[in-house]
């Protein structure tokens, strides 16, 4: 009997040691600040509620974030209160990045027009971040459209580098902007059952996308790399982020700064893949390295969610 207990004890010690050997890191990035509003109501009231939830969740999980701002969203009712939403991020120690002024599609703009969007998009943000200098400036292209011709792509890369910006990649994307539309509508209709179903499907897809990134990155780099999650400042993340970060932790993740993730040699890989859509950097790097890998396992939202999103 004593021997059985000892064996059980040894088994528990051995398996917990094994669990601890999986150590993974991830940086969280949040786009479209201060807030993505779907439906009616006061932008500031709803934005404040979402901001508080997202920030307290990041704090709870010790997850530093870089958050990307579209400064044209500050124009509207209560400009000062909207800027205050950004101030909350800064006072929690998060870094604000540039996501252009008005979130245009680079495919439809000239290089000069896009450069104008970048310079116009950093005015308030740089002011708010002044006390934190020096810090790494980060830029993320809207829809991660990095240039539909090689000339445009390289011209903007040069422009950004000259202004001190690093382009922010992402390796895990979960179509949160799609889930968020029917989710916000369900909340407004007080359809709790649908809201719950959407949150569950969203979290499941996030974990499948994460498992895919963990599987494909060794095929590109020979080992698993630190990940960069891309999400948006919206309602579904306000209500799901706590459980999402908990599920990442259960997979062995700890959350680190974007600077730390970008220091990994994998992130020094040049992205030479020219395209007119916005694939993940894992795909871009695989193409840049001349690899032809199977990305069909990178999950898309289920059909019932797409139907709701498309208004069926
Ligand atoms: Zn965006």
CSV table of N, CA and C and ligand atoms in Angstrom, one decimal, residues 31-32 70 99 103 140-144 230 232, ligand 1:
chain,number,residue,atom,x,y,z
A,31,UNK,N,-5.1,46.1,-31.7
A,31,UNK,CA,-5.2,47.1,-32.8
A,31,UNK,C,-6.5,47.9,-32.7
A,32,UNK,N,-6.5,49.0,-33.4
A,32,UNK,CA,-7.7,49.8,-33.7
A,32,UNK,C,-8.1,50.6,-32.4
A,70,UNK,N,-5.6,54.4,-34.1
A,70,UNK,CA,-6.0,55.2,-35.2
A,70,UNK,C,-6.5,56.5,-34.7
A,99,UNK,N,-0.9,53.0,-36.1
A,99,UNK,CA,-1.7,52.1,-37.0
A,99,UNK,C,-2.3,52.9,-38.2
A,103,UNK,N,-6.8,54.3,-40.9
A,103,UNK,CA,-6.9,52.9,-41.2
A,103,UNK,C,-7.3,52.7,-42.7
A,140,UNK,N,2.0,49.2,-37.3
A,140,UNK,CA,1.3,48.1,-38.0
A,140,UNK,C,0.5,48.6,-39.1
A,141,UNK,N,0.6,48.0,-40.3
A,141,UNK,CA,-0.2,48.3,-41.4
A,141,UNK,C,-1.6,47.9,-41.2
A,142,UNK,N,-2.6,48.8,-41.5
A,142,UNK,CA,-4.0,48.4,-41.5
A,142,UNK,C,-4.2,47.1,-42.4
A,143,UNK,N,-5.0,46.2,-41.8
A,143,UNK,CA,-5.3,44.9,-42.5
A,143,UNK,C,-4.0,44.2,-42.9
A,144,UNK,N,-2.9,44.6,-42.2
A,144,UNK,CA,-1.5,44.1,-42.5
A,144,UNK,C,-1.3,44.0,-44.0
A,230,UNK,N,-2.3,39.0,-32.5
A,230,UNK,CA,-3.0,40.2,-32.9
A,230,UNK,C,-4.5,40.1,-32.6
A,232,UNK,N,-8.0,42.9,-31.4
A,232,UNK,CA,-8.5,44.3,-31.5
A,232,UNK,C,-9.2,44.7,-30.2
B,1,LIG,ZN1,-6.6,47.6,-37.8
